[in-house]
CSV table of C-alpha atoms in Angstrom, one decimal:
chain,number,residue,atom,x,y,z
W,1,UNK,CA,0.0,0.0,0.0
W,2,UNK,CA,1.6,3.3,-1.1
W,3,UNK,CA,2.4,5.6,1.5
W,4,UNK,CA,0.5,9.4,1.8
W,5,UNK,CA,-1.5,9.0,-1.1
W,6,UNK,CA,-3.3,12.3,-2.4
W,7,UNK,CA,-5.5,12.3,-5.1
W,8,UNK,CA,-4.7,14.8,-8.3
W,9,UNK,CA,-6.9,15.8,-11.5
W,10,UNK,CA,-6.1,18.1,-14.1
W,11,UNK,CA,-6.0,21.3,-12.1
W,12,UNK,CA,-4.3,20.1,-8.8
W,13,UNK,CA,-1.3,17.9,-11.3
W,14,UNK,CA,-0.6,21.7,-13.0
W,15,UNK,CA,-1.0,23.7,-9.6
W,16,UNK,CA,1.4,21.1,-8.0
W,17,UNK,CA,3.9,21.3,-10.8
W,18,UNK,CA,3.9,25.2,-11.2
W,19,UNK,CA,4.3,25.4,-7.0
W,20,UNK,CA,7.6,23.0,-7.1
W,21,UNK,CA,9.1,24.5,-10.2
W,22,UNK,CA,8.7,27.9,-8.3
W,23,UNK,CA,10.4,25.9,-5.2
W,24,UNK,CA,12.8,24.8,-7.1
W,25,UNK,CA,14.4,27.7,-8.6
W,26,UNK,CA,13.9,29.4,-5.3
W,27,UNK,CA,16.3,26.7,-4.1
W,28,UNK,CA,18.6,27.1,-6.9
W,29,UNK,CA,19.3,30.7,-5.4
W,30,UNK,CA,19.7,28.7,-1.9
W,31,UNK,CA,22.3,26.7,-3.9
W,32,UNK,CA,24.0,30.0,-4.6
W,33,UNK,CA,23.8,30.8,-0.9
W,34,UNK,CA,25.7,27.8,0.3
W,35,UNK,CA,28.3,28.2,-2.3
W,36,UNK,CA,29.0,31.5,-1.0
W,37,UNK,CA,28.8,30.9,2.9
W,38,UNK,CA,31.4,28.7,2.2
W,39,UNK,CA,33.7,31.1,-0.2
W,40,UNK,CA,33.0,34.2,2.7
W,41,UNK,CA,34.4,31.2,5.1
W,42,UNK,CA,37.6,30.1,3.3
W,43,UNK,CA,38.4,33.7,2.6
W,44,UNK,CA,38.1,34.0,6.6
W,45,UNK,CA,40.1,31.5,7.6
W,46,UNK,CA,42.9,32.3,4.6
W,47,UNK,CA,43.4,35.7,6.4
W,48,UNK,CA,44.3,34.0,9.1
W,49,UNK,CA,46.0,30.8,8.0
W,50,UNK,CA,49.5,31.5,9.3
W,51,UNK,CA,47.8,31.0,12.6
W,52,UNK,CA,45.6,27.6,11.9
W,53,UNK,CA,48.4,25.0,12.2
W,54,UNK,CA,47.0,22.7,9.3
W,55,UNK,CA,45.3,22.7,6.3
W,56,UNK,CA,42.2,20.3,7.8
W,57,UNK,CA,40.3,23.5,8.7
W,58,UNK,CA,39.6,24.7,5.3
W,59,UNK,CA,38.1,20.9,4.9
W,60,UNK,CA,34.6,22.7,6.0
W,61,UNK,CA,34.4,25.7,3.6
W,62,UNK,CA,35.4,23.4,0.8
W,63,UNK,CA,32.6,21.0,1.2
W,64,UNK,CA,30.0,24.0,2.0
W,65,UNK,CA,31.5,25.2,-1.8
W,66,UNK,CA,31.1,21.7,-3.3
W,67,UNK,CA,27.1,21.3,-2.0
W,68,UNK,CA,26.9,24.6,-3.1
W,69,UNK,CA,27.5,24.2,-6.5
W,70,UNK,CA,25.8,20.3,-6.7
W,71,UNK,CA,22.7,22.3,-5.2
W,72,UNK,CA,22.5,24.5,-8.2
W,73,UNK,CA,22.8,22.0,-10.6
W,74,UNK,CA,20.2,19.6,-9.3
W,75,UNK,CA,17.9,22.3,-8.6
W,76,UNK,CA,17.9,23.5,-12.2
W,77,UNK,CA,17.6,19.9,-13.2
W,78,UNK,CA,14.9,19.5,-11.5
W,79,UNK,CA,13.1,23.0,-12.2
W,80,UNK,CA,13.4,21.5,-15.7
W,81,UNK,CA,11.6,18.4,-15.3
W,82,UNK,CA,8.8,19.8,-13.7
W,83,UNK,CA,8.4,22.6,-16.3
W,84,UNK,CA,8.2,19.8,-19.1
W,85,UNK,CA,5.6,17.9,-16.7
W,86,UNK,CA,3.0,20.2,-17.9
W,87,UNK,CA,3.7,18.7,-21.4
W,88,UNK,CA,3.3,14.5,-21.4
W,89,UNK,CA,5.0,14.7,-24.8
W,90,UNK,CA,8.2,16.5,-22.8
W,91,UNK,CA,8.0,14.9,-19.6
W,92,UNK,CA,8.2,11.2,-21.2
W,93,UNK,CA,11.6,11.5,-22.1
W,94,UNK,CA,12.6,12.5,-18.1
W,95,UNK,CA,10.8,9.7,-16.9
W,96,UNK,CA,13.2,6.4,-16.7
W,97,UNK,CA,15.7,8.3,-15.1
W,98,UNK,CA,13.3,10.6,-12.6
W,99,UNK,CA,13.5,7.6,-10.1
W,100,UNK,CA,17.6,7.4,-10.3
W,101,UNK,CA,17.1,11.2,-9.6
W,102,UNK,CA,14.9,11.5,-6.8
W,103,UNK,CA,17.5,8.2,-5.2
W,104,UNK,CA,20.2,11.0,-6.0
W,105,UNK,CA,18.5,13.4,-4.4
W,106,UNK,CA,17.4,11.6,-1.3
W,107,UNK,CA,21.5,11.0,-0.7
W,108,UNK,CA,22.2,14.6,-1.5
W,109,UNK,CA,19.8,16.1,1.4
W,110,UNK,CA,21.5,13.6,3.7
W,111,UNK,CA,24.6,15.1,2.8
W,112,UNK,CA,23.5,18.3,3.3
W,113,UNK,CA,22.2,17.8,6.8
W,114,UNK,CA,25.4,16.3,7.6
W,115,UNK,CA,27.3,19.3,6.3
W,116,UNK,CA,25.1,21.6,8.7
W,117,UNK,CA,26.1,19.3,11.7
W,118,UNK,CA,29.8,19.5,11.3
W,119,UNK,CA,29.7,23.5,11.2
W,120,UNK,CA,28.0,22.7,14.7
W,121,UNK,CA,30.9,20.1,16.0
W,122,UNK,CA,34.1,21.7,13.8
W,123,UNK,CA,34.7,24.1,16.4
W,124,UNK,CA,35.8,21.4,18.8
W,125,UNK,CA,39.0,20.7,16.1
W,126,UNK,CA,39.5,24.3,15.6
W,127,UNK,CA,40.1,25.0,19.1
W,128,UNK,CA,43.3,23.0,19.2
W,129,UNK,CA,43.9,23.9,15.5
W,130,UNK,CA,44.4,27.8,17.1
W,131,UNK,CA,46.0,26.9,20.3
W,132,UNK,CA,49.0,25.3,18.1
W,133,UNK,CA,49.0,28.3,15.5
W,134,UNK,CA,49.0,30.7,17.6
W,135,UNK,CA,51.7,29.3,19.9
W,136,UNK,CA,54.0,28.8,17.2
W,137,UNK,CA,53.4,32.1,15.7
W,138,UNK,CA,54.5,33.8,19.1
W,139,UNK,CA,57.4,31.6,19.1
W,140,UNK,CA,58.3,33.2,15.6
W,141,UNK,CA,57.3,37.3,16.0
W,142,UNK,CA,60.6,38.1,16.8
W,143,UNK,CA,62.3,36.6,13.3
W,144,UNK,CA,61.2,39.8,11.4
W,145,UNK,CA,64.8,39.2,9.4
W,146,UNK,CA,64.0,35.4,8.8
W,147,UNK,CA,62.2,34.5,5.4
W,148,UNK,CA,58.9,33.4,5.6
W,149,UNK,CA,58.6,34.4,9.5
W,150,UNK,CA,58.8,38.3,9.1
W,151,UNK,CA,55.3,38.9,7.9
W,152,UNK,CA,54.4,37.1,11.7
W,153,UNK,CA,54.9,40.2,13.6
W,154,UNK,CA,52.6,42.2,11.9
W,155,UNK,CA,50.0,39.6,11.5
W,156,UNK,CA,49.7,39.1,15.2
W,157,UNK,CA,49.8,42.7,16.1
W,158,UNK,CA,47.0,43.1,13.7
W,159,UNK,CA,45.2,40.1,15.4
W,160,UNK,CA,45.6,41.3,18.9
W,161,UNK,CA,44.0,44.9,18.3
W,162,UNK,CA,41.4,43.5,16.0
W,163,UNK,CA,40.0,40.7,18.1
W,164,UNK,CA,41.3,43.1,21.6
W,165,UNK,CA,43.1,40.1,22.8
W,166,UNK,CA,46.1,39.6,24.1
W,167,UNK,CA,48.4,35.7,24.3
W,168,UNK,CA,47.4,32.5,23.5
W,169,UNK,CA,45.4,31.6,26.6
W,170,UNK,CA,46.1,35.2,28.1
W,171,UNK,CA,48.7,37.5,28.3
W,172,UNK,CA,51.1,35.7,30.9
W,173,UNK,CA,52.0,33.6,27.4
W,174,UNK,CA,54.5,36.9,26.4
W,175,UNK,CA,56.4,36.0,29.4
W,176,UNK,CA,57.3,32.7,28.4
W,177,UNK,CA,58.9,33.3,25.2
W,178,UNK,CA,61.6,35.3,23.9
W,179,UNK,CA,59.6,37.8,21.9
W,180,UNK,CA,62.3,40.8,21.0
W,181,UNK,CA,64.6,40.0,18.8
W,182,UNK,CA,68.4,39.6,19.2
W,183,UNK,CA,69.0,42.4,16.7
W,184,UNK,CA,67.5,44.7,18.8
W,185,UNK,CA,69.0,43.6,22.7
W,186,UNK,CA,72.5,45.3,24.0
W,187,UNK,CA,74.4,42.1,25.2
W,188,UNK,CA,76.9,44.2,26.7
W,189,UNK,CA,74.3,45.4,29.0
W,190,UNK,CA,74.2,44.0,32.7
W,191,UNK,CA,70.7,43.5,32.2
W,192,UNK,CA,70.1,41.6,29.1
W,193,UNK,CA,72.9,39.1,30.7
W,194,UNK,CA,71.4,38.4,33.4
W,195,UNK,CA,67.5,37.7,31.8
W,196,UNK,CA,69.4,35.0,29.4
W,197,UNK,CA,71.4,33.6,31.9
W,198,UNK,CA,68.6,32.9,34.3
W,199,UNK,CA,67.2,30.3,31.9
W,200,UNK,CA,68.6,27.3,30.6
W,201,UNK,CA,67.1,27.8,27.1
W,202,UNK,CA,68.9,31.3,27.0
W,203,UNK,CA,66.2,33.4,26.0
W,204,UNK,CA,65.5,37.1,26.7
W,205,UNK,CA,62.9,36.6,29.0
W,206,UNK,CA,60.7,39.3,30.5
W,207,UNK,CA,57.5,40.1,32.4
W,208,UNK,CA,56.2,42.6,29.3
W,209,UNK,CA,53.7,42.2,26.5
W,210,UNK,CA,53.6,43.8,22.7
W,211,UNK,CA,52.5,47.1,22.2
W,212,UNK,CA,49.1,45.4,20.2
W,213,UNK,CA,48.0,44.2,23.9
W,214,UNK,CA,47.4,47.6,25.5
W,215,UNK,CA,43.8,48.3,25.6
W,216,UNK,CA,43.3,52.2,24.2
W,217,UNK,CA,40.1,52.7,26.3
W,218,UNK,CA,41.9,53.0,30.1
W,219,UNK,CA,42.9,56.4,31.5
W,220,UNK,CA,46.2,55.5,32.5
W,221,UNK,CA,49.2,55.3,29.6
W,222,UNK,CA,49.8,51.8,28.9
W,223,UNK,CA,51.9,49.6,31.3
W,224,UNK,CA,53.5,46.9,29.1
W,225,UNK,CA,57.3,46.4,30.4
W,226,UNK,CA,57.8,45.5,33.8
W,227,UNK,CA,54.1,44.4,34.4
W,228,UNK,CA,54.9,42.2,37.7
W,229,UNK,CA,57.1,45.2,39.4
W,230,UNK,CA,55.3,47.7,41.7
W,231,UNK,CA,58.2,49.7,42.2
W,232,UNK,CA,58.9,50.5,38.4
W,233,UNK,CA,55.4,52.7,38.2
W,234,UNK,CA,53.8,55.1,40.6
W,235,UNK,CA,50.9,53.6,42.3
W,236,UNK,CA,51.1,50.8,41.3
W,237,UNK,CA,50.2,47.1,42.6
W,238,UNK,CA,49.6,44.7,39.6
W,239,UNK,CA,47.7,42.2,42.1
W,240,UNK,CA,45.2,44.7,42.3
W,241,UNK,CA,45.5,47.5,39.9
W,242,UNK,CA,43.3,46.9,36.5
W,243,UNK,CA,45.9,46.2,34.2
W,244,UNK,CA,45.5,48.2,31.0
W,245,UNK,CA,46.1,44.9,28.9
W,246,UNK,CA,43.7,43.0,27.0
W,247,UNK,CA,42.8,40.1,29.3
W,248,UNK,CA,40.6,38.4,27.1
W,249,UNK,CA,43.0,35.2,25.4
W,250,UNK,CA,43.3,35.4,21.6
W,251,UNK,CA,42.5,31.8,21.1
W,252,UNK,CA,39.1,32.7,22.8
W,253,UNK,CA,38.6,35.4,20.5
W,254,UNK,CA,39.3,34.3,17.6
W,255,UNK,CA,37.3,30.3,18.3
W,256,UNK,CA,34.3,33.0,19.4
W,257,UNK,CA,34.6,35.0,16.1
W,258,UNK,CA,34.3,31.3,13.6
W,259,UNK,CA,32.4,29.8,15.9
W,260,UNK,CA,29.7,32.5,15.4
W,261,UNK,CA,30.2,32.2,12.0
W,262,UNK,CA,29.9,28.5,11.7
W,263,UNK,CA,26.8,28.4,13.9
W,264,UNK,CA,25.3,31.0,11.6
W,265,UNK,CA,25.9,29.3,8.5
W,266,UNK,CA,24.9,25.8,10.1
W,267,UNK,CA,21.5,27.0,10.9
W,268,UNK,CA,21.3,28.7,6.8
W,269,UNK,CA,22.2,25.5,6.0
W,270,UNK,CA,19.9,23.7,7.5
W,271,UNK,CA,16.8,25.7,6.4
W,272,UNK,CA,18.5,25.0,3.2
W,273,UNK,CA,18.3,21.5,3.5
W,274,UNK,CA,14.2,21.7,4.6
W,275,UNK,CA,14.1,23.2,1.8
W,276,UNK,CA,15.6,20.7,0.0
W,277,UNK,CA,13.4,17.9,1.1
W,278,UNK,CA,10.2,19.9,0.3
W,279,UNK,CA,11.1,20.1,-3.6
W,280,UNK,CA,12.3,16.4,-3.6
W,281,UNK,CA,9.0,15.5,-1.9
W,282,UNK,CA,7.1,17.7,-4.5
W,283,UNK,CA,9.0,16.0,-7.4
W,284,UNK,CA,7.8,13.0,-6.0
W,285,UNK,CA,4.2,13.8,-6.0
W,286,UNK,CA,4.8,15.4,-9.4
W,287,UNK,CA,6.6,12.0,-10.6
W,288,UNK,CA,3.4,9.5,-9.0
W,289,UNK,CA,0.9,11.7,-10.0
W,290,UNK,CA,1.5,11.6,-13.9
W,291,UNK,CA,2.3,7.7,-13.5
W,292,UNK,CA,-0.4,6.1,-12.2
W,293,UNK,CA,-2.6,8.1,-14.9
W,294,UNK,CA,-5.6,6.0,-16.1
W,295,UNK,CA,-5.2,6.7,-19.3
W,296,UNK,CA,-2.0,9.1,-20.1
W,297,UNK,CA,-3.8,10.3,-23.4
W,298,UNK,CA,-6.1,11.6,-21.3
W,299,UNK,CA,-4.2,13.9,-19.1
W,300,UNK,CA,-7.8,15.2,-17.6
W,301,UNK,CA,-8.1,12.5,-15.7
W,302,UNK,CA,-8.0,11.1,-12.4
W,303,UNK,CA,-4.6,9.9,-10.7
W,304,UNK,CA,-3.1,9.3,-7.4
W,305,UNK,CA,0.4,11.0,-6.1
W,306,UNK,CA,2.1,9.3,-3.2
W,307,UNK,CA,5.6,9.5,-1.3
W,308,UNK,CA,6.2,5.9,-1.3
W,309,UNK,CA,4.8,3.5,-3.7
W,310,UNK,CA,4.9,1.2,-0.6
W,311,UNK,CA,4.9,1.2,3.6
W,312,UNK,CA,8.0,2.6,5.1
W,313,UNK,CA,8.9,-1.1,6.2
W,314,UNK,CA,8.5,-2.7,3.2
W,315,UNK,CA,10.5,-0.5,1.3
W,316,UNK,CA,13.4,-0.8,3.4
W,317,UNK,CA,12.8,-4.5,3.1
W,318,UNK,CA,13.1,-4.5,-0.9
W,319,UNK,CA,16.2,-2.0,-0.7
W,320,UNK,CA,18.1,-4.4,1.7
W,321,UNK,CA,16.8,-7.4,-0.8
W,322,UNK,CA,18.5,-5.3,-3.4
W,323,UNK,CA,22.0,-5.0,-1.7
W,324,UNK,CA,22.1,-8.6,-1.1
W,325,UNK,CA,21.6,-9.3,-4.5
W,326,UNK,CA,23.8,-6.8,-5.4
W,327,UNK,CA,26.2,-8.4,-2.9
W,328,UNK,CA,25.6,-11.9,-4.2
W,329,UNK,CA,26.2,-11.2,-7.8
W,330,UNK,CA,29.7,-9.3,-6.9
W,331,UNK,CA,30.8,-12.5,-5.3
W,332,UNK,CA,29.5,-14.9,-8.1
W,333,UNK,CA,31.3,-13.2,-10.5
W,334,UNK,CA,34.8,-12.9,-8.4
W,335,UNK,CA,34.0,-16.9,-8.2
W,336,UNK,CA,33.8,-17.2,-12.0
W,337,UNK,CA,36.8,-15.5,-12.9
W,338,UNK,CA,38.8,-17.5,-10.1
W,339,UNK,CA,37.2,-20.6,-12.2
W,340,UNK,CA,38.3,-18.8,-15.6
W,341,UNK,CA,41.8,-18.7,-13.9
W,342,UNK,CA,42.4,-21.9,-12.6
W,343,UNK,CA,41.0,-23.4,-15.8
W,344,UNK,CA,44.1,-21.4,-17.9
């Protein structure tokens, strides 16, 4: 017994059809949409890439791109066909492959659901993808005369006043690392001995943070050198005093600024696969309806439109019957040409 069966004549077939073709190219421009989400997302994460420390996290933005574009092709397909379904004469020649198509289609909004869930769960990788970026790019923003380093100073300046953060996890990170470079430190000076000789990696080590970490908003100039010493500023207590830094970790700022961006295009995307599903189900009625026609000469009469030509259970039943059979045949053909072989 066919499953949501809705009887059609004449005027409800060419109402139907007209509807879904609308639908369709309506979801030819959400097509469009999804392929640029994910362009606006790449282009995001390519201003950043020195900091993302692989490659994997472009794998999202390149998939949005790629279900972009198959959107807009099976959604002009499709307006097609149900444009010709007002003509029998047109719609005959679409009809031993609709059923392939709607199959294809089925898969595709699948897909697509699955391509909204991972812009909900790929901020759990890009956390960990930032923390190791940015860690090594702090390690290299003092090689401004190394090649392919020297653009890192700059980039996470530009980062820290942007996002108004300051360090990996916080601004304790600068103290950790060796972030001036050697060309620029007086080794004859008492001083600079001493901070490289109190650590076994030999590093100019300090309690101070890059100019991009002061925060331009508080009243008082900009304590970034000797955060940790009262006695080098007036008034001064840095257990107690609101530092003028930004407090606010970069890592934070910057998983806050794609995760917002991901969440946003996840829930686009999945209005864009509910849309999806409504044209396939149309096309389905569209498909049924003209089939089970009395008489297809006479396109004023009578039929019946359905979702599934049987109950949910069954058809699963005959798909799972096909796979075996499929299975089956793949293995009794690998036993034929081991006979073939062994015969030779």
């Amino acid at each position: 017994m066919a499953l949501m069966v809705v009887k059609f004549d004449l005027k409800k077939r060419v109402k139907l059809a007209q509807t879904v073709w609308f639908m369709y190219w309506f979801a030819v421009l959400a097509g469009i949409l999804v392929l640029s989400l994910g362009l606006f997302f790449k282009i995001e994460l390519r201003k950043r890439s020195e900091l993302m420390d692989n490659n994997e996290s472009h794998f999202l933005p390149n998939l949005l791109i790629l279900m972009g574009l198959i959107a807009c092709g099976i959604n002009a397909f499709g307006g097609k066909v149900c444009y010709d379904s007002l003509d029998p004469v047109k719609f005959a020649k679409w009809k031993p492959m609709l059923k392939y198509f709607l199959v294809f289609c089925v898969c595709f909004n699948g897909l697509l659901l699955l391509t909204s869930l991972l812009c909900f769960l790929m901020r759990i990788p890009l956390q960990f993808t930032l923390a190791e970026g940015i860690k090594n790019g702090m390690r290299y923003y003092k090689d401004t005369d190394t090649p392919g380093r020297c653009y890192m100073k700059r980039t996470l300046d530009l980062m820290q006043m942007e996002f108004r953060c300051c360090g990996n996890d916080n601004f304790r990170d600068w103290f950790e690392i060796q972030w001036v470079s050697n060309r620029y430190l007086d080794f004859s000076a008492k001083e600079v001995k001493d901070r490289i000789g109190s650590n076994v990696d030999g590093q100019y080590l300090m309690d101070g943070v890059p100019f991009s970490c002061c925060n331009p908003s508080s009243p008082r100039p900009c304590i970034q050198y000797q955060m940790t010493n009262n006695s080098a500023h007036y008034s001064y207590d840095h257990y107690t005093e609101e530092l003028n830094v930004w407090k606010k970790g970069c890592r934070d700022a910057l998983l806050s600024y794609y995760g917002g961006i991901m969440n946003t295009i996840g829930a686009l995307v999945v209005l864009v696969t509910m849309l999806e599903v409504a044209v396939t189900v149309g096309l389905q009625y569209v498909n049924s309806s003209l089939s089970t026609l009395a008489n297809p000469e006479e396109v004023e009469s009578e039929s019946e439109g359905y979702l599934l030509e049987k109950t949910v259970k069954e058809t699963f039943t005959d798909i799972m019957a096909k796979m075996k059979a499929m299975g089956k045949g793949g293995k009794v053909e690998e036993g034929g040409e081991e006979a073939v072989a062994t015969v030779s």
